[in-house]
Amino acid sequence: MSNYWSDVLGGTKSLAVGLGITIKAFFQPVVTMQYPREYVKMTPRFRGHIDLVKNEETGGPKCIVCGMCQKACPSGCITLAGKKPEGSKKKVLTEYTLDFTKCSLCGLCVESCKPGAIDFSKEFNLAGPSREAYVFDLIKRLKERS
Amino acid sequence: MTANPVVRLLISLLVVIGFIAFNAAFLVWVERKGAGHIQRRIGPKEVGPYGLLQTVVDGVKLMSKQLFVPDHVDPILFRVAPLLILIPAVMSFVTIPFSDVLVARKIDLGLLMVFAFASVNVLGLLIGGWGSGNKYAVISAARAVSQNVAYEIPMLVTTITIVMITGTLNMNEIVAQQAGGFWNWNILPLGKNFLLAAIMPISFLIFFICSLAETNRAPFDMAEAESELIAGAYTEYPGMGFGVFFMGEYANIIVGCALATILFLGGWQCPFGLFPGVHWFLIKLYLLIFTVVWIRWTYPRTTIYGLLNLSWKVLIPFSLSILLLTAAILKVL
C-alpha cells in the first residue's frame, strides 16, 4: 500500500518535472539551422574537393605545372596542362580539371604539392543534375572566387 | 433572441461547423508549431506567413487523393465511421455556452447530452476498425474501446461531483454559479467552501486526464499510435476519410477543453469578477488546448497496461473517494 502512494505521488511529481523541462525548451531559442538559407561554417580541417591556391603577387594560380599531383592521384582524376609562353622559362597553367566523381578525397595530391598550390576547399554542399557537373574546372573556380 | 428556434438552430449549427473546421485547421498548425518549439526547431514556416497556410495546403492535398475503398471492407460501415466521430462532436457544441447569450440551446440536461454524444465517439472508432476488415484495425479498435470505457467512469464520477456542488445539469447555470472571481471557480472554491477547495484541484486533474484519454490524445493515443501501429484503427482510410477522423479528434479536444473550462474554470467569468464575456471563455479554452499540445510533446505514449492501470487503480478510486468526501462535506457542513 505504501508502494501505491509513493507511485502516485512520485509519478505526479515526475510528470510535473517533465512538463517544466519542455516548457523551458519551448521558450528557449531555436537551435536548428534553416538549411537552404543558412550554411554551416566549416572547420579549417574540413577536407572538401581540392581547389587551386591563388598567388597573391600575380593573381594567377601558384601552380608550377610540375604534374606531381597528377602522378600522386591513385584514381587518376586530375588532368592538368601548361605551356611556356614566348620568352619565358616557367610554364603557365592552362588547364586543370578535377573529376570529382572518381575522387576519394585521400589528399595525396595536396601532400605531394611542393609549392602548396592546391588545398582543400570548404565546399560541402554539392548537388548537381548530372555526372558532368562534377568535372570541375579549377581555373574557372579560382577566377570566380577572386 | 426571439428568432424562430429552427432558424436559430440552423444558424448556430453553421457557426459551430465553421468554428470546428477553422479550429481543426488552426490546431494542426498549433500542434506542429508547439512540437517544433518544444524540440527547439521552428516548425512549419514556408507556406504563408509563419506557415499559417500549411494546414490549408495539407487539406487540399488530402482532398485531391483518391477515395479508395478496399475490396474486403464493409462498404457502409467503412463510410459511416468518420462521420460517427465528427457528428457527435459537432452536436455537443449545441449546448456548450460560449457566453451568457452565445449558446445554441440552453438545455436543462445539457451536461447529460454532451456526455451522451461523447460516448457515441467510441462507436465511431469501433465501427471504423471493424468495417476496415483488417485484424490489426480491429485490435486497435478494441483497445480504444477498452480505453474509452475505462476513462469514461472517472470522468463521469468527477462530473457528478460538480453536479452535486452546483445542483444542476444546465451548463449556463453551472457557469453562472461561478461568477465573481477565481476564488469562486470550482477548481479552487475558496470563496464557497474551504474543505472543497482542498479536493477540487485533484478532481480537475482527474477530469483533465480523462478528457485527454477520451479524445485519444497522447500519451493515451493507443487507438491511433501513428508511429507503431500505422494509424491503428484508421489504417485503411485514405485521403479525406482519414482527414475527417482527425477533424473529429480535434473537435473532441475542443469539446473536452470547453467542458473543463465550464465545469472547473468558470466558463466565461473573469478571474476578478470584471467584464465577463466570450473572450474569457476563449482565453481559458485555448490555454487548456495549449496544455494538451504541451502534454503531447512531453510524455511518451503509455502501454495499454499502464493506461488501464492508471484508470482502474488510481483515477477511479480517487474520483470515487472525492465523490464521497464531497457528499460528506455538502451534507455535514
CSV table of N, CA and C in Angstrom, one decimal, chain B residues 132-283:
chain,number,residue,atom,x,y,z
B,132,SER,N,-13.1,-1.9,-41.4
B,132,SER,CA,-12.0,-2.0,-42.3
B,132,SER,C,-11.6,-3.4,-42.7
B,133,GLY,N,-12.2,-4.4,-42.0
B,133,GLY,CA,-12.0,-5.8,-42.3
B,133,GLY,C,-10.5,-6.2,-42.2
B,134,ASN,N,-9.8,-5.6,-41.2
B,134,ASN,CA,-8.4,-5.8,-41.1
B,134,ASN,C,-8.1,-6.1,-39.7
B,135,LYS,N,-7.5,-7.3,-39.4
B,135,LYS,CA,-7.4,-7.7,-38.0
B,135,LYS,C,-6.7,-6.7,-37.1
B,136,TYR,N,-5.7,-6.0,-37.7
B,136,TYR,CA,-4.9,-5.0,-36.9
B,136,TYR,C,-5.8,-3.9,-36.5
B,137,ALA,N,-6.6,-3.4,-37.5
B,137,ALA,CA,-7.5,-2.3,-37.2
B,137,ALA,C,-8.5,-2.7,-36.1
B,138,VAL,N,-9.0,-4.0,-36.2
B,138,VAL,CA,-10.0,-4.5,-35.2
B,138,VAL,C,-9.3,-4.5,-33.8
B,139,ILE,N,-8.0,-4.9,-33.7
B,139,ILE,CA,-7.4,-5.0,-32.4
B,139,ILE,C,-7.2,-3.6,-31.9
B,140,SER,N,-6.8,-2.6,-32.7
B,140,SER,CA,-6.6,-1.3,-32.2
B,140,SER,C,-8.0,-0.7,-31.8
B,141,ALA,N,-9.0,-1.0,-32.5
B,141,ALA,CA,-10.3,-0.5,-32.2
B,141,ALA,C,-10.8,-1.1,-30.8
B,142,ALA,N,-10.5,-2.4,-30.6
B,142,ALA,CA,-10.9,-3.0,-29.3
B,142,ALA,C,-10.1,-2.3,-28.2
B,143,ARG,N,-8.8,-2.0,-28.4
B,143,ARG,CA,-8.0,-1.3,-27.4
B,143,ARG,C,-8.6,0.0,-27.1
B,144,ALA,N,-9.0,0.7,-28.2
B,144,ALA,CA,-9.6,2.1,-28.0
B,144,ALA,C,-10.8,2.0,-27.2
B,145,VAL,N,-11.6,1.0,-27.4
B,145,VAL,CA,-12.9,0.9,-26.7
B,145,VAL,C,-12.6,0.6,-25.2
B,146,SER,N,-11.7,-0.3,-24.9
B,146,SER,CA,-11.4,-0.6,-23.5
B,146,SER,C,-10.9,0.6,-22.8
B,147,GLN,N,-10.1,1.4,-23.6
B,147,GLN,CA,-9.6,2.7,-23.0
B,147,GLN,C,-10.7,3.7,-22.7
B,148,ASN,N,-11.6,3.8,-23.7
B,148,ASN,CA,-12.7,4.8,-23.5
B,148,ASN,C,-13.6,4.4,-22.4
B,149,VAL,N,-13.9,3.1,-22.3
B,149,VAL,CA,-14.8,2.6,-21.2
B,149,VAL,C,-14.1,2.9,-19.9
B,150,ALA,N,-12.8,2.6,-19.8
B,150,ALA,CA,-12.1,2.8,-18.6
B,150,ALA,C,-12.0,4.3,-18.1
B,151,TYR,N,-11.9,5.2,-19.1
B,151,TYR,CA,-11.8,6.6,-18.7
B,151,TYR,C,-13.1,7.3,-18.6
B,152,GLU,N,-14.2,6.7,-19.2
B,152,GLU,CA,-15.5,7.4,-19.0
B,152,GLU,C,-15.9,7.4,-17.6
B,153,ILE,N,-15.6,6.3,-16.8
B,153,ILE,CA,-16.1,6.2,-15.5
B,153,ILE,C,-15.6,7.3,-14.6
B,154,PRO,N,-14.2,7.5,-14.4
B,154,PRO,CA,-13.8,8.6,-13.6
B,154,PRO,C,-14.2,9.9,-14.0
B,155,MET,N,-14.3,10.1,-15.4
B,155,MET,CA,-14.7,11.4,-15.9
B,155,MET,C,-16.2,11.7,-15.5
B,156,LEU,N,-17.0,10.7,-15.6
B,156,LEU,CA,-18.4,10.9,-15.2
B,156,LEU,C,-18.5,11.1,-13.7
B,157,VAL,N,-17.7,10.4,-12.9
B,157,VAL,CA,-17.8,10.5,-11.5
B,157,VAL,C,-17.4,11.9,-11.0
B,158,THR,N,-16.3,12.4,-11.6
B,158,THR,CA,-15.9,13.8,-11.3
B,158,THR,C,-17.0,14.8,-11.7
B,159,THR,N,-17.6,14.5,-12.8
B,159,THR,CA,-18.7,15.4,-13.3
B,159,THR,C,-19.9,15.4,-12.3
B,160,ILE,N,-20.1,14.2,-11.8
B,160,ILE,CA,-21.2,14.1,-10.8
B,160,ILE,C,-20.9,14.9,-9.6
B,161,THR,N,-19.6,14.9,-9.2
B,161,THR,CA,-19.2,15.8,-8.1
B,161,THR,C,-19.6,17.2,-8.3
B,162,ILE,N,-19.3,17.7,-9.5
B,162,ILE,CA,-19.6,19.1,-9.8
B,162,ILE,C,-21.1,19.3,-9.8
B,163,VAL,N,-21.8,18.3,-10.4
B,163,VAL,CA,-23.3,18.4,-10.4
B,163,VAL,C,-23.8,18.5,-9.0
B,164,MET,N,-23.2,17.7,-8.1
B,164,MET,CA,-23.7,17.7,-6.7
B,164,MET,C,-23.4,19.1,-6.1
B,165,ILE,N,-22.3,19.7,-6.4
B,165,ILE,CA,-22.0,21.0,-5.8
B,165,ILE,C,-22.9,22.1,-6.3
B,166,THR,N,-23.1,22.1,-7.7
B,166,THR,CA,-23.9,23.1,-8.3
B,166,THR,C,-25.4,22.8,-8.3
B,167,GLY,N,-25.8,21.5,-8.2
B,167,GLY,CA,-27.2,21.2,-8.1
B,167,GLY,C,-27.9,21.3,-9.5
B,168,THR,N,-27.2,21.3,-10.6
B,168,THR,CA,-27.9,21.4,-11.9
B,168,THR,C,-27.0,20.8,-13.0
B,169,LEU,N,-27.7,20.4,-14.1
B,169,LEU,CA,-27.0,19.9,-15.2
B,169,LEU,C,-27.0,20.9,-16.4
B,170,ASN,N,-27.6,22.1,-16.1
B,170,ASN,CA,-27.6,23.1,-17.1
B,170,ASN,C,-26.3,23.9,-17.1
B,171,MET,N,-25.6,23.9,-18.2
B,171,MET,CA,-24.2,24.4,-18.1
B,171,MET,C,-24.2,26.0,-17.9
B,172,ASN,N,-25.2,26.6,-18.4
B,172,ASN,CA,-25.3,28.1,-18.2
B,172,ASN,C,-25.4,28.4,-16.7
B,173,GLU,N,-26.2,27.5,-16.1
B,173,GLU,CA,-26.4,27.7,-14.6
B,173,GLU,C,-25.1,27.4,-13.9
B,174,ILE,N,-24.4,26.3,-14.3
B,174,ILE,CA,-23.1,26.0,-13.6
B,174,ILE,C,-22.1,27.1,-13.7
B,175,VAL,N,-22.0,27.8,-14.9
B,175,VAL,CA,-21.1,28.9,-15.0
B,175,VAL,C,-21.6,30.1,-14.2
B,176,ALA,N,-22.9,30.3,-14.2
B,176,ALA,CA,-23.4,31.5,-13.5
B,176,ALA,C,-23.1,31.3,-12.0
B,177,GLN,N,-23.1,30.1,-11.5
B,177,GLN,CA,-22.8,29.9,-10.1
B,177,GLN,C,-21.3,30.2,-9.7
B,178,GLN,N,-20.5,30.3,-10.8
B,178,GLN,CA,-19.0,30.5,-10.5
B,178,GLN,C,-18.7,32.0,-10.7
B,179,ALA,N,-19.7,32.8,-10.7
B,179,ALA,CA,-19.4,34.3,-11.0
B,179,ALA,C,-18.6,34.9,-9.9
B,180,GLY,N,-18.0,36.0,-10.2
B,180,GLY,CA,-17.4,36.9,-9.2
B,180,GLY,C,-16.0,36.6,-8.7
B,181,GLY,N,-15.1,36.1,-9.6
B,181,GLY,CA,-13.7,36.0,-9.2
B,181,GLY,C,-13.3,34.6,-9.2
B,182,PHE,N,-12.0,34.4,-9.3
B,182,PHE,CA,-11.5,33.0,-9.4
B,182,PHE,C,-11.6,32.2,-8.1
B,183,TRP,N,-11.8,32.9,-7.0
B,183,TRP,CA,-12.0,32.2,-5.7
B,183,TRP,C,-13.4,31.5,-5.7
B,184,ASN,N,-14.2,31.8,-6.7
B,184,ASN,CA,-15.5,31.1,-6.7
B,184,ASN,C,-15.5,29.9,-7.7
B,185,TRP,N,-14.5,29.8,-8.5
B,185,TRP,CA,-14.4,28.8,-9.5
B,185,TRP,C,-14.4,27.4,-8.8
B,186,ASN,N,-14.9,26.4,-9.6
B,186,ASN,CA,-15.0,25.1,-9.0
B,186,ASN,C,-13.6,24.4,-8.8
B,187,ILE,N,-12.6,25.0,-9.5
B,187,ILE,CA,-11.3,24.3,-9.3
B,187,ILE,C,-10.7,24.6,-8.0
B,188,LEU,N,-11.0,25.8,-7.4
B,188,LEU,CA,-10.5,26.1,-6.1
B,188,LEU,C,-11.5,27.0,-5.4
B,189,PRO,N,-12.6,26.5,-4.9
B,189,PRO,CA,-13.7,27.3,-4.5
B,189,PRO,C,-13.5,27.8,-3.0
B,190,LEU,N,-12.4,28.7,-2.9
B,190,LEU,CA,-12.1,29.2,-1.6
B,190,LEU,C,-13.3,30.1,-1.0
B,191,GLY,N,-13.9,30.8,-2.0
B,191,GLY,CA,-15.0,31.7,-1.6
B,191,GLY,C,-16.2,30.9,-1.1
B,192,LYS,N,-16.3,29.6,-1.5
B,192,LYS,CA,-17.6,28.9,-1.2
B,192,LYS,C,-17.3,28.0,0.0
B,193,ASN,N,-16.2,27.2,0.0
B,193,ASN,CA,-16.1,26.2,1.0
B,193,ASN,C,-14.6,25.8,1.0
B,194,PHE,N,-14.0,26.0,2.2
B,194,PHE,CA,-12.5,25.7,2.3
B,194,PHE,C,-12.2,24.2,2.1
B,195,LEU,N,-13.1,23.4,2.6
B,195,LEU,CA,-12.8,21.9,2.6
B,195,LEU,C,-12.9,21.5,1.1
B,196,LEU,N,-13.8,22.0,0.4
B,196,LEU,CA,-14.0,21.6,-1.0
B,196,LEU,C,-12.7,22.1,-1.8
B,197,ALA,N,-12.2,23.2,-1.4
B,197,ALA,CA,-11.1,23.8,-2.2
B,197,ALA,C,-9.9,22.9,-2.0
B,198,ALA,N,-9.8,22.1,-1.0
B,198,ALA,CA,-8.7,21.1,-0.8
B,198,ALA,C,-8.7,20.0,-1.8
B,199,ILE,N,-9.9,19.5,-2.2
B,199,ILE,CA,-10.0,18.4,-3.0
B,199,ILE,C,-10.3,18.7,-4.5
B,200,MET,N,-10.9,19.8,-4.8
B,200,MET,CA,-11.3,20.1,-6.2
B,200,MET,C,-10.1,20.1,-7.2
B,201,PRO,N,-8.9,20.6,-6.8
B,201,PRO,CA,-7.8,20.6,-7.8
B,201,PRO,C,-7.6,19.2,-8.3
B,202,ILE,N,-7.6,18.2,-7.3
B,202,ILE,CA,-7.4,16.8,-7.7
B,202,ILE,C,-8.5,16.4,-8.7
B,203,SER,N,-9.7,16.8,-8.4
B,203,SER,CA,-10.8,16.5,-9.2
B,203,SER,C,-10.6,17.0,-10.7
B,204,PHE,N,-10.1,18.3,-10.7
B,204,PHE,CA,-9.9,18.9,-12.0
B,204,PHE,C,-8.8,18.1,-12.8
B,205,LEU,N,-7.8,17.7,-12.1
B,205,LEU,CA,-6.7,16.9,-12.7
B,205,LEU,C,-7.2,15.6,-13.2
B,206,ILE,N,-8.1,14.9,-12.5
B,206,ILE,CA,-8.7,13.7,-12.9
B,206,ILE,C,-9.5,13.9,-14.2
B,207,PHE,N,-10.3,15.0,-14.2
B,207,PHE,CA,-11.2,15.3,-15.3
B,207,PHE,C,-10.3,15.6,-16.5
B,208,PHE,N,-9.2,16.3,-16.3
B,208,PHE,CA,-8.4,16.7,-17.5
B,208,PHE,C,-7.7,15.5,-18.1
B,209,ILE,N,-7.2,14.6,-17.2
B,209,ILE,CA,-6.5,13.4,-17.7
B,209,ILE,C,-7.5,12.5,-18.5
B,210,CYS,N,-8.7,12.4,-17.9
B,210,CYS,CA,-9.7,11.6,-18.6
B,210,CYS,C,-10.1,12.2,-19.9
B,211,SER,N,-10.2,13.5,-20.0
B,211,SER,CA,-10.6,14.1,-21.3
B,211,SER,C,-9.5,13.9,-22.3
B,212,LEU,N,-8.2,13.9,-21.9
B,212,LEU,CA,-7.2,13.5,-22.8
B,212,LEU,C,-7.3,12.1,-23.3
B,213,ALA,N,-7.6,11.2,-22.4
B,213,ALA,CA,-7.7,9.8,-22.8
B,213,ALA,C,-9.0,9.6,-23.6
B,214,GLU,N,-10.0,10.3,-23.3
B,214,GLU,CA,-11.3,10.1,-24.1
B,214,GLU,C,-11.1,10.6,-25.5
B,215,THR,N,-10.3,11.6,-25.7
B,215,THR,CA,-10.1,12.1,-27.1
B,215,THR,C,-8.9,11.5,-27.8
B,216,ASN,N,-8.4,10.4,-27.2
B,216,ASN,CA,-7.3,9.6,-27.8
B,216,ASN,C,-6.1,10.5,-28.0
B,217,ARG,N,-5.8,11.4,-27.1
B,217,ARG,CA,-4.6,12.2,-27.2
B,217,ARG,C,-3.5,11.6,-26.6
B,218,ALA,N,-2.3,11.9,-27.0
B,218,ALA,CA,-1.1,11.5,-26.3
B,218,ALA,C,-1.1,12.0,-24.9
B,219,PRO,N,-0.6,11.3,-23.9
B,219,PRO,CA,0.1,10.0,-24.0
B,219,PRO,C,-0.8,8.8,-24.1
B,220,PHE,N,-2.1,9.0,-24.4
B,220,PHE,CA,-3.0,7.9,-24.4
B,220,PHE,C,-3.5,7.5,-25.8
B,221,ASP,N,-2.8,7.9,-26.8
B,221,ASP,CA,-3.3,7.7,-28.2
B,221,ASP,C,-3.1,6.3,-28.7
B,222,MET,N,-3.6,5.3,-27.9
B,222,MET,CA,-3.4,3.9,-28.3
B,222,MET,C,-4.2,3.6,-29.6
B,223,ALA,N,-5.3,4.3,-29.8
B,223,ALA,CA,-6.1,3.9,-31.0
B,223,ALA,C,-5.4,4.2,-32.3
B,224,GLU,N,-4.7,5.3,-32.3
B,224,GLU,CA,-4.0,5.7,-33.5
B,224,GLU,C,-2.6,5.3,-33.5
B,225,ALA,N,-1.8,5.7,-32.5
B,225,ALA,CA,-0.4,5.3,-32.4
B,225,ALA,C,0.4,5.4,-33.7
B,226,GLU,N,0.4,6.6,-34.2
B,226,GLU,CA,0.9,6.8,-35.6
B,226,GLU,C,2.2,6.1,-35.9
B,227,SER,N,3.1,6.1,-34.9
B,227,SER,CA,4.5,5.6,-35.2
B,227,SER,C,4.6,4.0,-35.1
B,228,GLU,N,3.7,3.4,-34.3
B,228,GLU,CA,3.8,2.0,-34.1
B,228,GLU,C,2.8,1.2,-34.9
B,229,LEU,N,1.5,1.6,-34.8
B,229,LEU,CA,0.5,0.7,-35.4
B,229,LEU,C,0.1,1.3,-36.7
B,230,ILE,N,0.8,2.2,-37.3
B,230,ILE,CA,0.5,2.9,-38.6
B,230,ILE,C,-1.0,3.3,-38.5
B,231,ALA,N,-1.3,4.2,-37.7
B,231,ALA,CA,-2.6,4.8,-37.6
B,231,ALA,C,-3.7,3.8,-37.1
B,232,GLY,N,-3.3,2.7,-36.5
B,232,GLY,CA,-4.2,1.9,-35.8
B,232,GLY,C,-5.5,1.6,-36.5
B,233,ALA,N,-6.6,2.1,-35.8
B,233,ALA,CA,-7.9,1.7,-36.4
B,233,ALA,C,-8.2,2.4,-37.7
B,234,TYR,N,-7.5,3.4,-38.1
B,234,TYR,CA,-7.8,4.2,-39.3
B,234,TYR,C,-6.8,3.7,-40.4
B,235,THR,N,-6.2,2.6,-40.3
B,235,THR,CA,-5.2,2.2,-41.2
B,235,THR,C,-5.6,2.2,-42.7
B,236,GLU,N,-6.9,1.7,-42.9
B,236,GLU,CA,-7.4,1.6,-44.2
B,236,GLU,C,-7.9,2.8,-44.9
B,237,TYR,N,-8.0,3.9,-44.1
B,237,TYR,CA,-8.6,5.1,-44.6
B,237,TYR,C,-7.7,6.0,-45.4
B,238,PRO,N,-8.2,6.3,-46.6
B,238,PRO,CA,-7.4,7.2,-47.5
B,238,PRO,C,-7.8,8.6,-47.4
B,239,GLY,N,-6.9,9.5,-47.8
B,239,GLY,CA,-7.2,10.9,-48.0
B,239,GLY,C,-8.1,11.6,-47.0
B,240,MET,N,-9.3,12.1,-47.4
B,240,MET,CA,-10.1,12.9,-46.5
B,240,MET,C,-10.8,12.0,-45.5
B,241,GLY,N,-11.0,10.7,-45.8
B,241,GLY,CA,-11.6,9.9,-44.8
B,241,GLY,C,-10.8,9.9,-43.5
B,242,PHE,N,-9.5,9.8,-43.6
B,242,PHE,CA,-8.6,10.0,-42.5
B,242,PHE,C,-8.6,11.4,-42.0
B,243,GLY,N,-8.7,12.4,-42.9
B,243,GLY,CA,-8.8,13.8,-42.5
B,243,GLY,C,-10.0,14.0,-41.6
B,244,VAL,N,-11.2,13.4,-41.9
B,244,VAL,CA,-12.4,13.6,-41.1
B,244,VAL,C,-12.2,13.0,-39.7
B,245,PHE,N,-11.5,11.9,-39.7
B,245,PHE,CA,-11.2,11.3,-38.3
B,245,PHE,C,-10.4,12.3,-37.5
B,246,PHE,N,-9.5,12.9,-38.2
B,246,PHE,CA,-8.7,13.9,-37.4
B,246,PHE,C,-9.4,15.1,-37.0
B,247,MET,N,-10.3,15.6,-38.0
B,247,MET,CA,-11.1,16.7,-37.6
B,247,MET,C,-12.0,16.4,-36.4
B,248,GLY,N,-12.5,15.2,-36.4
B,248,GLY,CA,-13.3,14.7,-35.2
B,248,GLY,C,-12.5,14.7,-34.0
B,249,GLU,N,-11.2,14.3,-34.1
B,249,GLU,CA,-10.4,14.2,-32.9
B,249,GLU,C,-10.1,15.6,-32.4
B,250,TYR,N,-9.9,16.6,-33.3
B,250,TYR,CA,-9.6,17.9,-32.8
B,250,TYR,C,-10.9,18.6,-32.3
B,251,ALA,N,-12.0,18.3,-32.9
B,251,ALA,CA,-13.3,18.8,-32.4
B,251,ALA,C,-13.5,18.2,-31.0
B,252,ASN,N,-13.2,16.9,-30.8
B,252,ASN,CA,-13.3,16.4,-29.4
B,252,ASN,C,-12.4,17.0,-28.4
B,253,ILE,N,-11.2,17.4,-28.8
B,253,ILE,CA,-10.3,18.1,-27.9
B,253,ILE,C,-11.0,19.4,-27.5
B,254,ILE,N,-11.6,20.1,-28.5
B,254,ILE,CA,-12.2,21.4,-28.1
B,254,ILE,C,-13.4,21.2,-27.2
B,255,VAL,N,-14.2,20.1,-27.4
B,255,VAL,CA,-15.3,19.8,-26.5
B,255,VAL,C,-14.8,19.5,-25.1
B,256,GLY,N,-13.7,18.7,-25.0
B,256,GLY,CA,-13.2,18.3,-23.7
B,256,GLY,C,-12.7,19.5,-23.0
B,257,CYS,N,-11.9,20.4,-23.7
B,257,CYS,CA,-11.4,21.6,-23.0
B,257,CYS,C,-12.5,22.6,-22.7
B,258,ALA,N,-13.5,22.7,-23.5
B,258,ALA,CA,-14.6,23.6,-23.2
B,258,ALA,C,-15.3,23.1,-22.0
B,259,LEU,N,-15.5,21.8,-21.9
B,259,LEU,CA,-16.2,21.2,-20.7
B,259,LEU,C,-15.3,21.5,-19.4
B,260,ALA,N,-14.0,21.3,-19.5
B,260,ALA,CA,-13.2,21.6,-18.4
B,260,ALA,C,-13.3,23.0,-18.0
B,261,THR,N,-13.3,23.9,-19.0
B,261,THR,CA,-13.5,25.3,-18.7
B,261,THR,C,-14.8,25.6,-18.0
B,262,ILE,N,-15.9,25.0,-18.5
B,262,ILE,CA,-17.2,25.4,-18.0
B,262,ILE,C,-17.3,24.8,-16.6
B,263,LEU,N,-16.9,23.5,-16.4
B,263,LEU,CA,-17.1,22.9,-15.1
B,263,LEU,C,-16.2,23.4,-14.0
B,264,PHE,N,-14.9,23.7,-14.4
B,264,PHE,CA,-13.9,24.0,-13.3
B,264,PHE,C,-13.4,25.4,-13.3
B,265,LEU,N,-13.3,26.0,-14.5
B,265,LEU,CA,-12.6,27.3,-14.6
B,265,LEU,C,-13.5,28.4,-14.8
B,266,GLY,N,-14.8,28.2,-14.5
B,266,GLY,CA,-15.7,29.4,-14.5
B,266,GLY,C,-16.1,29.9,-15.9
B,267,GLY,N,-16.0,29.1,-16.9
B,267,GLY,CA,-16.6,29.4,-18.2
B,267,GLY,C,-16.2,30.8,-18.7
B,268,TRP,N,-17.2,31.7,-18.9
B,268,TRP,CA,-16.9,33.0,-19.4
B,268,TRP,C,-16.7,34.0,-18.3
B,269,GLN,N,-16.6,33.6,-17.1
B,269,GLN,CA,-16.4,34.5,-16.0
B,269,GLN,C,-14.9,35.0,-15.9
B,270,CYS,N,-14.8,36.3,-15.6
B,270,CYS,CA,-13.5,36.9,-15.5
B,270,CYS,C,-12.9,36.5,-14.2
B,271,PRO,N,-11.5,36.3,-14.1
B,271,PRO,CA,-10.9,35.9,-12.8
B,271,PRO,C,-11.1,36.9,-11.7
B,272,PHE,N,-11.4,38.1,-12.0
B,272,PHE,CA,-11.5,39.1,-10.9
B,272,PHE,C,-12.9,39.7,-10.9
B,273,GLY,N,-13.9,39.0,-11.5
B,273,GLY,CA,-15.3,39.5,-11.4
B,273,GLY,C,-15.6,40.6,-12.3
B,274,LEU,N,-14.7,41.0,-13.2
B,274,LEU,CA,-15.0,42.2,-14.1
B,274,LEU,C,-15.2,41.7,-15.5
B,275,PHE,N,-16.1,42.4,-16.2
B,275,PHE,CA,-16.3,42.2,-17.6
B,275,PHE,C,-16.3,40.7,-18.1
B,276,PRO,N,-17.2,39.9,-17.6
B,276,PRO,CA,-17.3,38.6,-18.1
B,276,PRO,C,-17.7,38.6,-19.5
B,277,GLY,N,-17.3,37.6,-20.3
B,277,GLY,CA,-17.7,37.6,-21.7
B,277,GLY,C,-17.0,36.5,-22.5
B,278,VAL,N,-17.3,36.4,-23.8
B,278,VAL,CA,-16.8,35.3,-24.5
B,278,VAL,C,-15.3,35.2,-24.6
B,279,HIS,N,-14.7,36.4,-24.5
B,279,HIS,CA,-13.2,36.4,-24.6
B,279,HIS,C,-12.6,35.6,-23.5
B,280,TRP,N,-13.1,35.7,-22.3
B,280,TRP,CA,-12.5,34.9,-21.2
B,280,TRP,C,-12.7,33.4,-21.5
B,281,PHE,N,-13.8,33.1,-22.0
B,281,PHE,CA,-14.0,31.6,-22.3
B,281,PHE,C,-13.0,31.2,-23.3
B,282,LEU,N,-12.8,32.0,-24.4
B,282,LEU,CA,-11.8,31.6,-25.4
B,282,LEU,C,-10.4,31.6,-24.9
B,283,ILE,N,-10.0,32.5,-24.0
B,283,ILE,CA,-8.7,32.5,-23.4
B,283,ILE,C,-8.4,31.2,-22.6
